[in-house]
Every structure is written in C-alpha cells, then in structure tokens.
Amino acid sequence: MKILAVIPARSGSCGIPNKNIRLIGGHPLVYYAICNAIQSSYITDIIVSTDSPEVKVVAEQMGVTCHWRRKELCADSVTLDAVIADAIPPNAGYDYIITMQPTSPTLKSCTLDRAILHAIENGLDTLISAINTPHLSWRVSDGGVVPNYTERLNRQYLPPHYMETGAFLISKASVVTSSSRIGPKVEVFEIPSDESYDIDTFEDLLCAKAALNPQKIAIYVNGNHEQGIGHIYRALEIADELMGKPDIYYDVNQTDKRVFGNTMHNLKPVNGIDELFSYCKREQYTIFINDISGTSIDYMAGLRSILPDAKIVNFEDGGEGAIKADLVFNALYRYAELPQVKAGAQYFIANKMFMLYRPIPIKEQVKKVFICFGGSDPQNYSDRLLSIISQKSYKNYEFVVALGRAKCNVDQLMEYNMFPNITVLYDVVNMPELMTSCDVGITSRGRTGYELAMLGIPTIAMAQNKREEEHGVICNENGFSYIGLNPPDEVIETTIKMYFEMSQESRQRFQDMLLQHDLRNGRGRVMSLIQNL
C-alpha cells in the first residue's frame, strides 16, 4: 500500500511571521510534522509543499522531497484542497493521501499510525484529527441566537463536540480533488489533549513550547512547632505559580500533614531521606526545590548524584549545602556570600491574598493591635502577650491574637476570649483582612513581619530562635522595632506603650520605611529566575 504525506508549509503567515520556521523546542516548527511522517510505519512517501527557501532547506536536510508551490496557490484565500492536489505526483498510484499541517508539533507518530490503521481497517474515505471539547454554546438562527444544547448540563455530561486540530486529515486518494478531500464515509479520530496544540496565535506557540519542554518539578518541605510552618506556606505559594502540579514531599517524622491545610496539591509523605531519594531516582525531576531551613553537604551531594541533570533551588538555606545549589533565595537575610544566593526582601514570596490589600492609613491614635507569631510560636510569645494585655492597664485598647496551625495549647489560649477587648483566633483564613483592621502589629522575625510590612503596619518584632536573630531585614533601620530574642516582659510592655503614645507623624515615618521594600513583586521575581535556570 502506497501512502503519501503532504505537508503544506508556505512562507506567508499573517498571525505569526515566519511561523513554520520558528524554533520551538530546539527545532523549526515544520520539523515536527516531517519527523512524524518519517517515523510512521505506514507512510511511504513525503512531500513538503512550500514557497519558502528556509522550509526547503529544513526538508532537504531531513531527506524529504519538496514541491515548489506556485504563487497563485500561496494566497490566504486559497484552500488546502487545491494545495494538496497540486502536490500529488501524477499517476503515482497512491492509496491514501495524508495532509499533515506543520502547526501541530505535539502530535506523536504512534497516534498518527493508530489513525492510519483505523482508516484502513474501516475502509474510510476520510479521517480527521479532532479533540472533544464540549461546551455550552450558541448559534445564530433567524437573526437571533439559540442554544446548541436543549438541556444545560455540566460540561462532562454534554454530548461530544469535536474540533479539528489540523494534525492530520487522511483521505483515500480517490476522493482528493482541487476542491475537496472529504469522501462520503468520514469519521473523526480523537487525539489526546496534550497532542492537540494547533498553532494559530502567539499564545498557542507559548503553550506548545511548554508542552514540548515539560518541567518535572518536585518540592521538599518540612514544618513543625519548632521549625515553624512558614516553609509550608511558601511551598504552597510556589506550587500555585507553576504550570502543573508538582510533587510536594514532606517527612512524616518532621511534619504533620494537617499543617498543609486544605490543598489539592500532590502531597507525598516520605519516611526519611532514603525514601525521598528513592522517589527522586525513579521520577528524575528537572527542577527540585528544597524548603527545609538548611541543607548539609551530604544531603546535597546525595541529591546531585541521583538527579544529575536537575536544577536544584533552595529557600532560606543557611546550611553548608547551599554551595551545591544552582539557586538559593534567602529573603529573610540581608547579604549573600555566594554568587548563586539571592538575598533580601525583594525575593519574598507573599501569600496571594495580600496582593489584594493596600497599606493601611495611619490614624491619629492607636486603638487596635494585631498579634501573631507565625504558625507555631515555639517561644510561646502568644502566651506571654496574652498574659500582659489581659491586665487592666490595657483595657482601653483592642487586641486581636492569631494562632497558627502548629501552635500548642490552643484551647487554653482561647479562654482569653472572655476579656471584652481581646479576640483570640485560630488558623485565620483571611489574614490580611484581619491585619488591615489594626494600627500596630507584634510578631516574630519571619514571614508575618514581611506581610505586616506589605500593609504598612508599624510592627514590633522578636526573634523566636538563634536562626531568626540572623534575619537582618526585619530591623530598626527598615521601620520595625526589633527587641531581640526572648526579651523581658518589661521591654515588651515599654515598647507597646511607646507605640500607644507615639504621634501619628512618627508612625507615618515608620510606615514609609516599611513600604520602601518591593515586597509585592517578589514572587514574580523569584519565579522568573527559577524558570530561566
């Protein structure tokens, strides 16, 4: 059986200039159609119909015959029927003619062969590549619009609605004329969605590029009462920025699944590093992200040995293993000692909810105070603050205390809700809404401090541990009132009362200093650097 594939690839393209020779996935677009035709088990001959010298070179380099298309067949108004008929050699005796447009680079040759076999076995005159895309839709009729479906159902329950993809149109040679390639016995052949890209726009081009060069990404993250769960929050924000669902690993010996909250991301528990490495060796990720506070040389060397081609990105890595990472983001630190380390507030990844809120107006007097020490509060600062503010001397001020998912003794602290000026909340859903209702913040030296700074809320900060003492961005010169690690109650009270008595102008100066950092654009900056590795 003789089967001819004709690939029409002219030079003109109004939508995307030079479309057929644009490099995508390292090859000219027309390359993919030619390659599929070459790899097919059924196609016996291939002809590229073109008026482009560049396309001709590509085809000839791949060992394929070119048919030089006449000028009158290159106009936008000319249909493919005439182009295909013109390219078929006379009296060649082909059984089937397959039109393969070069705009479907994600099509696989095995799918093409299954379609050819289906057409032959079922004696079809025409078989057209299509994708099933049922949607509620309307059509124009008698000057008005009417629904295409009589019953409004959810998409998955609608009857099939096939859209041609342009990947292939298989025709018996006997039905191919200069005005048609469709015979009486016609079917559509449904192709997988990831092979259905049909490039007509620049958006299509970007999507196809991503499909041809898929990134396989994993995140390894841990969080608990001692370590805090800011790492968990950031990992989920990173996952939301990626195209696709990365595998998110966590060690069951360090992290309770509940700290991830209600998420649809791919959470994968592992029992130690050996099991993590076993998964990585099998999956062979192209990008691997660590958000575990600090890495060791041994850990990074082991990860490199099983993922030799992967790009490794670490967050908040103060460990010696950072030297073996391709990229390190230390948003909480002021300075970078290694060339691959990006340090400073400009690399902070804010929760997306904070992007919807603007900085607070600085009021004449402080009336309401926000208190939160992250997701775990290992120093139990919340307990100490609640004990302080429950005194009678604070009764004229309102306090909101937010407790995180990994905080211990929550039930005990909830009892402070008995005080009329104190509200204690657990696992707050809309944190920026709560923050922006307040005039002053009190927090530790981590993510929550940056979030308060984004909203321009003058903030008192305390370190939770020795590691947080090194978080140099949250400091006095940047608009915070930093009072150290485990400060005495007297220092805490003195600082709070200072804010109560501070003038509006002084608190405005603090806000101006907090807002000088570009915290809102950090996530875009970070993701751009990762994607360009």
Coordinates of N, CA and C in Angstrom, one line a residue, residues 220-233 249-251 253-260 291-293 376 406:
Y220 N 10.5 19.7 48.3 CA 10.7 19.0 49.5 C 10.6 20.1 50.6
V221 N 9.6 19.9 51.5 CA 9.4 20.9 52.6 C 9.0 20.3 53.9
N222 N 9.4 20.9 55.0 CA 9.0 20.4 56.3 C 8.7 21.6 57.2
G223 N 7.8 21.4 58.1 CA 7.4 22.4 59.0 C 6.8 21.8 60.3
N224 N 7.1 22.4 61.4 CA 6.5 21.9 62.7 C 6.6 22.9 63.8
H225 N 6.3 22.5 65.0 CA 6.2 23.5 66.1 C 7.6 24.2 66.3
E226 N 8.7 23.5 66.2 CA 10.0 24.0 66.5 C 10.5 24.8 65.3
Q227 N 10.3 24.3 64.1 CA 10.9 24.9 62.9 C 10.0 26.0 62.4
G228 N 8.7 26.0 62.7 CA 7.8 26.9 62.1 C 7.2 26.3 60.9
I229 N 6.1 27.0 60.4 CA 5.5 26.4 59.2 C 5.4 27.5 58.0
G230 N 6.2 28.5 58.1 CA 6.4 29.4 57.0 C 6.8 28.8 55.8
H231 N 7.7 27.7 55.9 CA 8.2 26.9 54.8 C 7.0 26.3 54.1
I232 N 6.0 25.8 54.8 CA 4.8 25.2 54.2 C 4.0 26.2 53.4
Y233 N 3.8 27.3 54.0 CA 3.0 28.4 53.3 C 3.7 28.8 52.0
Y249 N 6.9 16.8 48.6 CA 7.3 15.8 49.6 C 7.5 16.4 50.9
Y250 N 7.2 15.6 52.0 CA 7.4 16.0 53.3 C 7.7 14.8 54.2
D251 N 8.6 14.9 55.2 CA 9.0 13.8 56.0 C 8.0 13.6 57.2
N253 N 8.2 12.1 59.8 CA 8.9 12.2 61.1 C 9.0 13.7 61.6
Q254 N 8.9 14.6 60.6 CA 9.0 16.0 61.0 C 7.8 16.9 60.8
T255 N 6.9 16.4 59.9 CA 5.8 17.3 59.5 C 4.5 16.5 59.6
D256 N 3.5 17.1 60.2 CA 2.1 16.6 60.3 C 1.4 17.1 59.0
K257 N 0.8 16.2 58.3 CA 0.1 16.6 57.0 C -0.9 17.7 57.3
R258 N -1.5 17.8 58.5 CA -2.5 18.8 58.7 C -2.0 20.2 58.6
V259 N -0.7 20.4 58.7 CA -0.2 21.8 58.6 C -0.3 22.3 57.2
F260 N -0.5 21.4 56.2 CA -0.7 21.9 54.8 C -2.1 22.4 54.6
D291 N 12.9 23.4 50.7 CA 12.5 24.5 51.6 C 12.5 23.9 53.0
I292 N 13.7 23.7 53.5 CA 13.9 22.9 54.8 C 14.8 23.6 55.8
S293 N 14.9 24.9 55.7 CA 15.7 25.7 56.6 C 17.2 25.7 56.3
S376 N 3.6 28.4 64.5 CA 3.9 27.5 65.6 C 4.2 28.2 66.9
A406 N 0.2 25.1 63.8 CA 1.1 24.2 64.6 C 1.3 24.7 66.1

